[in-house]
PDB file of C-alpha atoms in Angstrom:
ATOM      1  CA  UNK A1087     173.236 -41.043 104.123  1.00 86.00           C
ATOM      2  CA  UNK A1088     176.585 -42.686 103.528  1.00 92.00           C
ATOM      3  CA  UNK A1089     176.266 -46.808 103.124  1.00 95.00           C
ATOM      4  CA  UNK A1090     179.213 -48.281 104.853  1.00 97.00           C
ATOM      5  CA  UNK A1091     180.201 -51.913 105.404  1.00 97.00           C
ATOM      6  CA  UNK A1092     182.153 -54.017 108.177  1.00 98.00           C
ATOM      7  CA  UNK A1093     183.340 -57.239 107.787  1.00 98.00           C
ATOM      8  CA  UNK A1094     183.931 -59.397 110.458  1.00 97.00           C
ATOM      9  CA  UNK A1095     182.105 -58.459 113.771  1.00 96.00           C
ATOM     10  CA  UNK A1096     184.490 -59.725 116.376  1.00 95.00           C
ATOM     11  CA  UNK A1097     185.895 -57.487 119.488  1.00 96.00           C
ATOM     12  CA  UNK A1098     186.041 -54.698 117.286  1.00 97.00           C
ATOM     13  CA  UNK A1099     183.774 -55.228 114.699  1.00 97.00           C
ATOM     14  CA  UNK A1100     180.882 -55.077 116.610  1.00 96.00           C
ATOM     15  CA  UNK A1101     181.982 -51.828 118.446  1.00 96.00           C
ATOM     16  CA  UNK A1102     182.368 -50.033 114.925  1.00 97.00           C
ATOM     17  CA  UNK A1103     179.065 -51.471 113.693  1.00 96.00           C
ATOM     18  CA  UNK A1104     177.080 -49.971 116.383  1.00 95.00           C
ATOM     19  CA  UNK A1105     179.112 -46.609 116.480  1.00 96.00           C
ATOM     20  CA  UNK A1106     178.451 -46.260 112.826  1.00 96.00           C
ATOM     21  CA  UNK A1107     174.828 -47.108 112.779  1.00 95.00           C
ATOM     22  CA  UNK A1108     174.201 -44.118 114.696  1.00 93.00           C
ATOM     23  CA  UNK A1109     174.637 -42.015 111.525  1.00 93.00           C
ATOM     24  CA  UNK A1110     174.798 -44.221 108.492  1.00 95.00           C
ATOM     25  CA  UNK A1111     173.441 -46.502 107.082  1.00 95.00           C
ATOM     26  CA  UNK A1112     175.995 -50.269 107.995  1.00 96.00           C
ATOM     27  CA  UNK A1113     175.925 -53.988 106.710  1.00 96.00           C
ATOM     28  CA  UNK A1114     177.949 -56.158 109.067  1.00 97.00           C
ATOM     29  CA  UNK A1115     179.103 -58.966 107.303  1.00 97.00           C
ATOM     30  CA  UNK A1116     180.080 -62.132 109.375  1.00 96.00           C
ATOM     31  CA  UNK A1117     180.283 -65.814 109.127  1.00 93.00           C
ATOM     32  CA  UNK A1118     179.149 -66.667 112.845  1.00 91.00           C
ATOM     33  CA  UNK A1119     177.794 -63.483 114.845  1.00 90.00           C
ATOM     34  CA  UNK A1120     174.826 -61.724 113.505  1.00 87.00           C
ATOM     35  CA  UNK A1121     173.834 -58.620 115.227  1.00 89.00           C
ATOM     36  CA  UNK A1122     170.971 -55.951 113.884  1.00 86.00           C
ATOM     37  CA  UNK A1123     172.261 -54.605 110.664  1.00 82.00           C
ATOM     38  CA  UNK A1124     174.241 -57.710 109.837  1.00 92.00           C
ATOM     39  CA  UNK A1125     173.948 -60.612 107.023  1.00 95.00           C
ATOM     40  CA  UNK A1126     175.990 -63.688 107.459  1.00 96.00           C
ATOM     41  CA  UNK A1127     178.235 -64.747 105.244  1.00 96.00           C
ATOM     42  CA  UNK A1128     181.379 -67.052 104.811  1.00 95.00           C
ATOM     43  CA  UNK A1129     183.726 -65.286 103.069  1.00 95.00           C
ATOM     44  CA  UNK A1130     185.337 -68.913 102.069  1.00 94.00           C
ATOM     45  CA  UNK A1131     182.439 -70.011 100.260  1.00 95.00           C
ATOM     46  CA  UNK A1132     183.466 -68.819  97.115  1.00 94.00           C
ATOM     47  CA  UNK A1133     179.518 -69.288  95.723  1.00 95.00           C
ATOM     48  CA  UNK A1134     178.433 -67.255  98.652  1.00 95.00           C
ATOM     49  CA  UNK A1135     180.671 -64.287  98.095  1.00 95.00           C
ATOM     50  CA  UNK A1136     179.792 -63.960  94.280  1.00 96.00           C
ATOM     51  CA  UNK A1137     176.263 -63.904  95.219  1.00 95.00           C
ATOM     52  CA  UNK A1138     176.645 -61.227  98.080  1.00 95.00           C
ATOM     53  CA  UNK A1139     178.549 -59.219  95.166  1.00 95.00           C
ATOM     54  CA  UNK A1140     175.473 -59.246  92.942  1.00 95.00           C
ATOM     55  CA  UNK A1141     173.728 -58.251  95.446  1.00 93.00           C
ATOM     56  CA  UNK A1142     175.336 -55.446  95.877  1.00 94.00           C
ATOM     57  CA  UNK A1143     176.929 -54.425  92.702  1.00 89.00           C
ATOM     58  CA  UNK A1144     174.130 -51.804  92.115  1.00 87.00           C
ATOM     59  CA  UNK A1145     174.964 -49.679  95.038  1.00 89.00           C
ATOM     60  CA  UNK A1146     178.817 -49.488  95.926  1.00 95.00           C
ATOM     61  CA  UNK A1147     179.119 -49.136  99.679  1.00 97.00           C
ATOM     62  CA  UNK A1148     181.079 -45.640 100.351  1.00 96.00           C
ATOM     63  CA  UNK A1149     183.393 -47.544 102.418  1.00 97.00           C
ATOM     64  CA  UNK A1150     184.577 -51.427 103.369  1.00 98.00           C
ATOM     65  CA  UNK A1151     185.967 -51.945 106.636  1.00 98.00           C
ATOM     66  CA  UNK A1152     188.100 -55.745 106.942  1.00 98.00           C
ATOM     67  CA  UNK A1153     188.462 -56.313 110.410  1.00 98.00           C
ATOM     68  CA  UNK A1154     190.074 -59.838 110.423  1.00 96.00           C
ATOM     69  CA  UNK A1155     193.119 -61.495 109.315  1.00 95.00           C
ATOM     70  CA  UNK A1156     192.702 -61.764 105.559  1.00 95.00           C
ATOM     71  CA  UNK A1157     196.148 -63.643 105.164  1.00 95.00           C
ATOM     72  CA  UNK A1158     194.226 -66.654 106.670  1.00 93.00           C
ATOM     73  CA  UNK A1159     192.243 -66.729 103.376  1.00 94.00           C
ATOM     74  CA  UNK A1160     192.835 -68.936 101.086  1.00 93.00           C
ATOM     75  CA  UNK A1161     190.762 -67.103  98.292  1.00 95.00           C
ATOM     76  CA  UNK A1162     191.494 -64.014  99.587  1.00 95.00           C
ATOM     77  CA  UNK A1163     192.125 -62.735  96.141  1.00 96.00           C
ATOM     78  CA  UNK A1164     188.800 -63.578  95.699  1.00 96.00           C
ATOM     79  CA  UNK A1165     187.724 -61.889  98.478  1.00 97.00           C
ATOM     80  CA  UNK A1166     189.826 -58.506  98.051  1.00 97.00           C
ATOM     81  CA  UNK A1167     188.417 -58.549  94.145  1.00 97.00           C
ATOM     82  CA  UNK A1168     184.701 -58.721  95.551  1.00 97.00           C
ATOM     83  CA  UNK A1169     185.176 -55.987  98.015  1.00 97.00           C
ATOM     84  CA  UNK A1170     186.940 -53.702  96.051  1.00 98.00           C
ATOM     85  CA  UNK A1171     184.150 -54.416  93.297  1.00 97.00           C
ATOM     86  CA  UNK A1172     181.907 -53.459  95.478  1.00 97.00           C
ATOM     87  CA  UNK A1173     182.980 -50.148  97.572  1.00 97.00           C
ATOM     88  CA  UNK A1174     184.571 -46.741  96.376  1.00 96.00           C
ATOM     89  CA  UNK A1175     187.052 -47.629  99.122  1.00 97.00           C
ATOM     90  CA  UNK A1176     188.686 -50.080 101.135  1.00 98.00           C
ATOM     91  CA  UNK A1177     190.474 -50.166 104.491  1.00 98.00           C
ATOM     92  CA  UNK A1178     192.110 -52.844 106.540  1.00 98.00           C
ATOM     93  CA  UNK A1179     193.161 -53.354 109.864  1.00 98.00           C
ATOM     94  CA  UNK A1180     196.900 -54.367 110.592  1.00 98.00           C
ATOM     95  CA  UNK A1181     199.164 -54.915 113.152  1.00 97.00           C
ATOM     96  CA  UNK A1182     202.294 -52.913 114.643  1.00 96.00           C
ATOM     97  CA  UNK A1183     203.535 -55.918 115.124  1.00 95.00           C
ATOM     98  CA  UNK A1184     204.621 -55.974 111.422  1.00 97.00           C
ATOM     99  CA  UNK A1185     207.156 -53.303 111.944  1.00 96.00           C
ATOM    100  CA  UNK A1186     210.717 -53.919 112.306  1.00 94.00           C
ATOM    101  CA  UNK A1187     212.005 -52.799 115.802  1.00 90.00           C
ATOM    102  CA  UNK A1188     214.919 -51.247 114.837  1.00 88.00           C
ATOM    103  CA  UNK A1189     214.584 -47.288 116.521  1.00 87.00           C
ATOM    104  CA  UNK A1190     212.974 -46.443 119.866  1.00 88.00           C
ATOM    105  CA  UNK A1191     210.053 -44.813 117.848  1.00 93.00           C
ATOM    106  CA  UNK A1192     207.605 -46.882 115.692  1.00 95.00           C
ATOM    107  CA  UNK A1193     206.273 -45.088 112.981  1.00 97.00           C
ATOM    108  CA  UNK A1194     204.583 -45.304 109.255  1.00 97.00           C
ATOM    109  CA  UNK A1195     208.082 -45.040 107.858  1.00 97.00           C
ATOM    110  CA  UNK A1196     209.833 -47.592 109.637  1.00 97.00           C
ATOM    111  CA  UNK A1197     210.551 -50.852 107.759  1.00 96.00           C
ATOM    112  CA  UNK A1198     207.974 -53.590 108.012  1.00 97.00           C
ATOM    113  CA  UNK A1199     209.246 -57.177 108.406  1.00 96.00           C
ATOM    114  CA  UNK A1200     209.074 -59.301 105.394  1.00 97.00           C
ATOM    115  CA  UNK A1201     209.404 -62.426 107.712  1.00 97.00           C
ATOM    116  CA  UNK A1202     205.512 -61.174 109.127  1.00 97.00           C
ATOM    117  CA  UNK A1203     202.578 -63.235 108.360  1.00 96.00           C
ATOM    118  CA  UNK A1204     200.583 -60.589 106.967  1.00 97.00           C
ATOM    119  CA  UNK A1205     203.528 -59.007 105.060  1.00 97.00           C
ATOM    120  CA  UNK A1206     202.686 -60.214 101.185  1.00 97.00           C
ATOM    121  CA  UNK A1207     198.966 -60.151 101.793  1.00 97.00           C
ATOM    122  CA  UNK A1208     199.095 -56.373 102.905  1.00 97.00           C
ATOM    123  CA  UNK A1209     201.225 -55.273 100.222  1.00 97.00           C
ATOM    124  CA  UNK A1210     199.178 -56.667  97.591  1.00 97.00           C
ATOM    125  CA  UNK A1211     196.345 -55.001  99.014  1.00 98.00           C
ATOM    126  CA  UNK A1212     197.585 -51.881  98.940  1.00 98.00           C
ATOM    127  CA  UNK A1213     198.811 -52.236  95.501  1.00 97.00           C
ATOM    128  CA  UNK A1214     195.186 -52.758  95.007  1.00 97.00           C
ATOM    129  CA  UNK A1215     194.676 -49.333  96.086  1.00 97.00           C
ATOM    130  CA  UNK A1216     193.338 -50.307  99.484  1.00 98.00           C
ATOM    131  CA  UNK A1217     194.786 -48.239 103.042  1.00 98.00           C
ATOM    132  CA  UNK A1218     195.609 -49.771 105.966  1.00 98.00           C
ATOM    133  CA  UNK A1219     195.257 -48.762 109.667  1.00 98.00           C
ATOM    134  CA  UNK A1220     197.617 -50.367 111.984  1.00 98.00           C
ATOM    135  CA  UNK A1221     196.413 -50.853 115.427  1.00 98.00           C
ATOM    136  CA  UNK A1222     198.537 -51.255 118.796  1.00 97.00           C
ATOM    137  CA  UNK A1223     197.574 -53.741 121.264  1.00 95.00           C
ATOM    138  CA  UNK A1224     193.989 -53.838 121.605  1.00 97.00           C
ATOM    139  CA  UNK A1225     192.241 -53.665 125.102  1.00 97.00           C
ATOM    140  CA  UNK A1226     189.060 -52.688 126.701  1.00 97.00           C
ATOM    141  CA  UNK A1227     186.187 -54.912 128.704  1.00 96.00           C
ATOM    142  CA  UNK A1228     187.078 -58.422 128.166  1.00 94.00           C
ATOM    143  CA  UNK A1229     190.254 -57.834 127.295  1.00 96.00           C
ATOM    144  CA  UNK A1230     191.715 -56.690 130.377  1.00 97.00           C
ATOM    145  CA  UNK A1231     195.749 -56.071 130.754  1.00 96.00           C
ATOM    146  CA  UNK A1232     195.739 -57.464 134.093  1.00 96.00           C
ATOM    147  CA  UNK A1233     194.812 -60.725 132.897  1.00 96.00           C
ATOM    148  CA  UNK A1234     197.915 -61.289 130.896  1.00 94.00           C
ATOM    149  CA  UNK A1235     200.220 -60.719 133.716  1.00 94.00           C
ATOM    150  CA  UNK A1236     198.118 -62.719 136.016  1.00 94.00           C
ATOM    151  CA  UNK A1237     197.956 -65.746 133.374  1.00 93.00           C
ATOM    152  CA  UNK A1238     201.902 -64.839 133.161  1.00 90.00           C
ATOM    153  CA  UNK A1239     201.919 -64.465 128.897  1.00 90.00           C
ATOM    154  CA  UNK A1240     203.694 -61.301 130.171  1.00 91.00           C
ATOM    155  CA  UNK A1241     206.622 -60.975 132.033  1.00 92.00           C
ATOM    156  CA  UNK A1242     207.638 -58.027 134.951  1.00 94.00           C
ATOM    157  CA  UNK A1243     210.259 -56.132 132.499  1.00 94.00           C
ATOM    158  CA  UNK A1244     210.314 -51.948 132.317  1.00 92.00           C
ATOM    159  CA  UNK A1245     209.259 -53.168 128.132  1.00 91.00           C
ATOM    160  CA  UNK A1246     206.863 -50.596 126.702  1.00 91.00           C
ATOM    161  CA  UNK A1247     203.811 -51.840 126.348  1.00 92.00           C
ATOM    162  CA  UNK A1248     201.639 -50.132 123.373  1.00 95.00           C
ATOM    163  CA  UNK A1249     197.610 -50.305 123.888  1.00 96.00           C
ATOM    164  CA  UNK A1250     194.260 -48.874 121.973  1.00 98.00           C
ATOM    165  CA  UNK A1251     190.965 -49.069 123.947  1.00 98.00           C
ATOM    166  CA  UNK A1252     188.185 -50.671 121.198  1.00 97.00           C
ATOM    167  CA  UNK A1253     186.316 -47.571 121.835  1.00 97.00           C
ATOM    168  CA  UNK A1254     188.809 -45.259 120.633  1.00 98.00           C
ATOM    169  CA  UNK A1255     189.178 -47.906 117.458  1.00 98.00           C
ATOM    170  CA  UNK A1256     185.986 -47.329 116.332  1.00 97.00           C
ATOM    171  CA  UNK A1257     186.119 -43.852 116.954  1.00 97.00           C
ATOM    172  CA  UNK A1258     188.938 -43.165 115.112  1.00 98.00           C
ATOM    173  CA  UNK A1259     187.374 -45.230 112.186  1.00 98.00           C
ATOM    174  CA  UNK A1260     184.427 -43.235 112.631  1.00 97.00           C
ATOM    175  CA  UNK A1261     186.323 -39.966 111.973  1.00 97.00           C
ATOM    176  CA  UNK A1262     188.657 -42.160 109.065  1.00 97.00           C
ATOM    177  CA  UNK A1263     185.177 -42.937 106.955  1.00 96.00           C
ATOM    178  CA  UNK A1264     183.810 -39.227 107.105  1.00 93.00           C
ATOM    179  CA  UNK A1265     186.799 -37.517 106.647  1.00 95.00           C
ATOM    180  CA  UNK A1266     186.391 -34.802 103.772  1.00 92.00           C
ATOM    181  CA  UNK A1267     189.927 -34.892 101.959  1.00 90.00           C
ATOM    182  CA  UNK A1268     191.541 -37.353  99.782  1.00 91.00           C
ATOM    183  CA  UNK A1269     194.827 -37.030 101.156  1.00 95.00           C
ATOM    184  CA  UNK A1270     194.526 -39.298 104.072  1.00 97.00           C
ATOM    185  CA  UNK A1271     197.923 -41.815 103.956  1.00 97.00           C
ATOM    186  CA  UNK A1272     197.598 -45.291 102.433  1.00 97.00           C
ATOM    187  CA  UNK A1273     198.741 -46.628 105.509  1.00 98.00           C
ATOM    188  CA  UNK A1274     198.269 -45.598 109.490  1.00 98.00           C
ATOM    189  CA  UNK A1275     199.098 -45.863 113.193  1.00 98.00           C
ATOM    190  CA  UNK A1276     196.865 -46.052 115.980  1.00 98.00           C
ATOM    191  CA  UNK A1277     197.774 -46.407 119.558  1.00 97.00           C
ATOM    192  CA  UNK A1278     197.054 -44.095 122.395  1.00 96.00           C
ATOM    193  CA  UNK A1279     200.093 -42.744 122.412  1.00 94.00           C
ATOM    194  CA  UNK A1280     200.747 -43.212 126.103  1.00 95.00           C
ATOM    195  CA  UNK A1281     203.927 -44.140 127.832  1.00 91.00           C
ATOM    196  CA  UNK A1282     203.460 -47.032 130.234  1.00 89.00           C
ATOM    197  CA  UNK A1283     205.762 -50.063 130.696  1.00 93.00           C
ATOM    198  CA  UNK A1284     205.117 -53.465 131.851  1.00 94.00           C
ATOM    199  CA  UNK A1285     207.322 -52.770 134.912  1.00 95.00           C
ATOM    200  CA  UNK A1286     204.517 -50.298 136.031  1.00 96.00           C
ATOM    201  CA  UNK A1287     201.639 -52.136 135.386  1.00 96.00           C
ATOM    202  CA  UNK A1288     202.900 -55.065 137.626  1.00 97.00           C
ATOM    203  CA  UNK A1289     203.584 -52.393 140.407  1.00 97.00           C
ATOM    204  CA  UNK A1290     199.981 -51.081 140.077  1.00 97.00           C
ATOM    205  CA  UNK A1291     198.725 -54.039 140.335  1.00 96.00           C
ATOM    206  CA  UNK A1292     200.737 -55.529 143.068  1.00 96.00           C
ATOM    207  CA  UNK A1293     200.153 -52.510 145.150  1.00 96.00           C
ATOM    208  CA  UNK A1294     196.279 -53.140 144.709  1.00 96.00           C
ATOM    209  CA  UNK A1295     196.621 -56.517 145.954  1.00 95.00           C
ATOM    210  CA  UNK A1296     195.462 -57.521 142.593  1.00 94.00           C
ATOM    211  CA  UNK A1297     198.235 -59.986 141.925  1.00 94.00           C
ATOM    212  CA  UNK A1298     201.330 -61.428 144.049  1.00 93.00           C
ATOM    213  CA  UNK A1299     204.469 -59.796 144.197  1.00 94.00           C
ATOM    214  CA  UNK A1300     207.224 -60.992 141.620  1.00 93.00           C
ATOM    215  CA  UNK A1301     210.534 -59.971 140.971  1.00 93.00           C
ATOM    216  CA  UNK A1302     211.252 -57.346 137.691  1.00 94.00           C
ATOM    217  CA  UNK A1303     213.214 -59.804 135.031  1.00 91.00           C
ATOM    218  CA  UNK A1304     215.380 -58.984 132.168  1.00 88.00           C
ATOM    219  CA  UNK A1305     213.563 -57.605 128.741  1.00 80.00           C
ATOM    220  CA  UNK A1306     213.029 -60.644 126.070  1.00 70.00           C
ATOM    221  CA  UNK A1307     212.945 -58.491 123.617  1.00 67.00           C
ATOM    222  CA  UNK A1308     213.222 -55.045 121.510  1.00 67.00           C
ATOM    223  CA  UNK A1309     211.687 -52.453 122.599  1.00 77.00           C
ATOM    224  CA  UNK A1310     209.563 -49.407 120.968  1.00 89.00           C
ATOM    225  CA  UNK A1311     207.278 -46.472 121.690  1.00 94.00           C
ATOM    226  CA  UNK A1312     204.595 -46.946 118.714  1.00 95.00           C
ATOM    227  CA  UNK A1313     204.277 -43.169 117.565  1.00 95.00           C
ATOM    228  CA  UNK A1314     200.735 -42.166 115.994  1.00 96.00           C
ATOM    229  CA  UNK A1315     201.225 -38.391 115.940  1.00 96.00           C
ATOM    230  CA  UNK A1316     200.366 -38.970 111.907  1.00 98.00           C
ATOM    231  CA  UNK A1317     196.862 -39.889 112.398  1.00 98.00           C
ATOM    232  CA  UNK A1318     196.695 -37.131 114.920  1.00 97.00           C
ATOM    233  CA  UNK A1319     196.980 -34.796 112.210  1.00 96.00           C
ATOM    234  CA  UNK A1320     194.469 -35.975 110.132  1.00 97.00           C
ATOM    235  CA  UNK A1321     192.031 -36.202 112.884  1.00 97.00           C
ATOM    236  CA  UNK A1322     192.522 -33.688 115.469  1.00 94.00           C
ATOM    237  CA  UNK A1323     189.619 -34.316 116.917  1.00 91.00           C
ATOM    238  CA  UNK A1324     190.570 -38.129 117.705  1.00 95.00           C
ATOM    239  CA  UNK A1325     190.397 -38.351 121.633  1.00 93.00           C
ATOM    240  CA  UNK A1326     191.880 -41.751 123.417  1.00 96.00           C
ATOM    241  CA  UNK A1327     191.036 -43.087 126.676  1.00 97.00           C
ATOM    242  CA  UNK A1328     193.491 -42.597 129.534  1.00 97.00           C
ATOM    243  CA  UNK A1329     195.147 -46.140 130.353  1.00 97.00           C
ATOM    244  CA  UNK A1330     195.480 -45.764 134.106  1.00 97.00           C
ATOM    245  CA  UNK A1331     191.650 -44.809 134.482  1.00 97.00           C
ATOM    246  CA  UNK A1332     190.428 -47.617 132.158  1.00 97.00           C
ATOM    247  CA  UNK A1333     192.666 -49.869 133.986  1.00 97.00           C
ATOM    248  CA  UNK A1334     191.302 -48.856 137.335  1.00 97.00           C
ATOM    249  CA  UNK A1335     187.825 -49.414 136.060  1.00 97.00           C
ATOM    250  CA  UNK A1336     188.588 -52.821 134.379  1.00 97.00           C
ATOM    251  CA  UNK A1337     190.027 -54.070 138.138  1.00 96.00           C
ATOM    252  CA  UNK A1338     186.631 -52.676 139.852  1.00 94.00           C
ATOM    253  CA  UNK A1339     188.819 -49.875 141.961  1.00 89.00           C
ATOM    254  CA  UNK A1340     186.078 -46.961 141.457  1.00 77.00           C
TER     255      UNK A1340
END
């Protein structure tokens, strides 16, 4: 049975630890939430981490999963050395945000932006030999769309807005970790692929009742469609939710 391991069990950490304890055998690895299946540990403590890599040393997990940040790390080189020490292979999660929007279409060719906050750390992980999946914005239960337009972090503009339910994250890393060939890209797009604007959402909502009527204001900034046709590819069988019904279920309207 393949030996996988997450680190970090936030929003989506958790959701990939249970989905891959159905058939394999998972260490979650966090510094505050424990969960069945799960050790704590602060990745920080440098003392801690060599210890965990003893431990493990023996019997290389077939796959690391990093969920969080890593460029918030200050031993992260420590960290990246212990993990890769430790697993046959290594992915990350990233951030669309890091590309440049410069085309209507986002994809794994388009320039990142060396200005990004995860820029340097990501490169040097994938000169490490590491690959990274870049996720869109994540949503799901407790992380409802409709809340950021009612808090107003959003604004009423016809901007595209990119999303990935956390189910279909841990699907898709489901399929990434079991997938037979070894020509799967060092680096990865995931979004549901859906076209839906900001513009529309307000409408929805307003016409629900769920929020008051505002007036549609100017776009703040670039726009673009985040394109994960790649992944697609890879993983035909990769399935993502429909917005509009997740949305309806998130507001309570059936």
């Amino acid at each position: 049975m393949p030996r996988f391991a997450v680190f970090g069990l936030g929003y989506t950490g958790l959701r990939i630890l249970n989905t891959l304890q159905k058939e394999n055998t998972v260490v979650g690895v966090s510094r505050a939430t424990q969960a069945e299946g799960s050790v704590l540990l602060d990745l920080s403590d440098s003392s801690a981490l060599e210890k965990f890599r003893k431990e493990n040393e023996g019997s290389l997990f077939d796959a690391s999963l990093i969920t969080f940040p890593a460029q918030k790390l200050e031993n992260r080189e420590q960290v990246f050395d212990t993990i890769f020490s430790i697993s046959k292979s290594v992915w990350m999660f990233g951030s669309t945000s890091i590309y440049q929007r410069i085309t209507s279409d986002i994809t794994e060719k388009t320039p990142l932006d060396p200005k990004h906050d995860r820029y340097e750390t990501e490169l040097h992980f994938l000169k490490k030999g590491g690959k990274i999946l870049r996720l869109s914005g994540i949503y799901g239960p407790d992380r409802n769309p409709a809340n950021w337009a009612r808090k107003g972090s959003v604004k009423k503009t016809k901007r595209q807005l990119n999303l990935i339910h956390g189910d279909d994250i841990s699907e898709a890393v489901r399929l990434l970790l079991s997938y037979p060939g070894n020509d799967l890209p060092s680096e990865l797009i995931l979004s549901d692929g859906q076209w839906h604007t900001w513009l529309e959402i307000f409408r929805f909502l307003e016409d629900h009742g769920k929020i008051q009527v505002v007036p549609e204001e100017k776009m703040d900034r670039d726009d673009s469609f985040i394109d994960s046709s790649l992944i697609r590819k890879f993983l035909p069988g990769l399935q993502t939710k429909d917005f509009w019904g997740e949305l309806e279920k998130l507001e309570e309207l059936i």
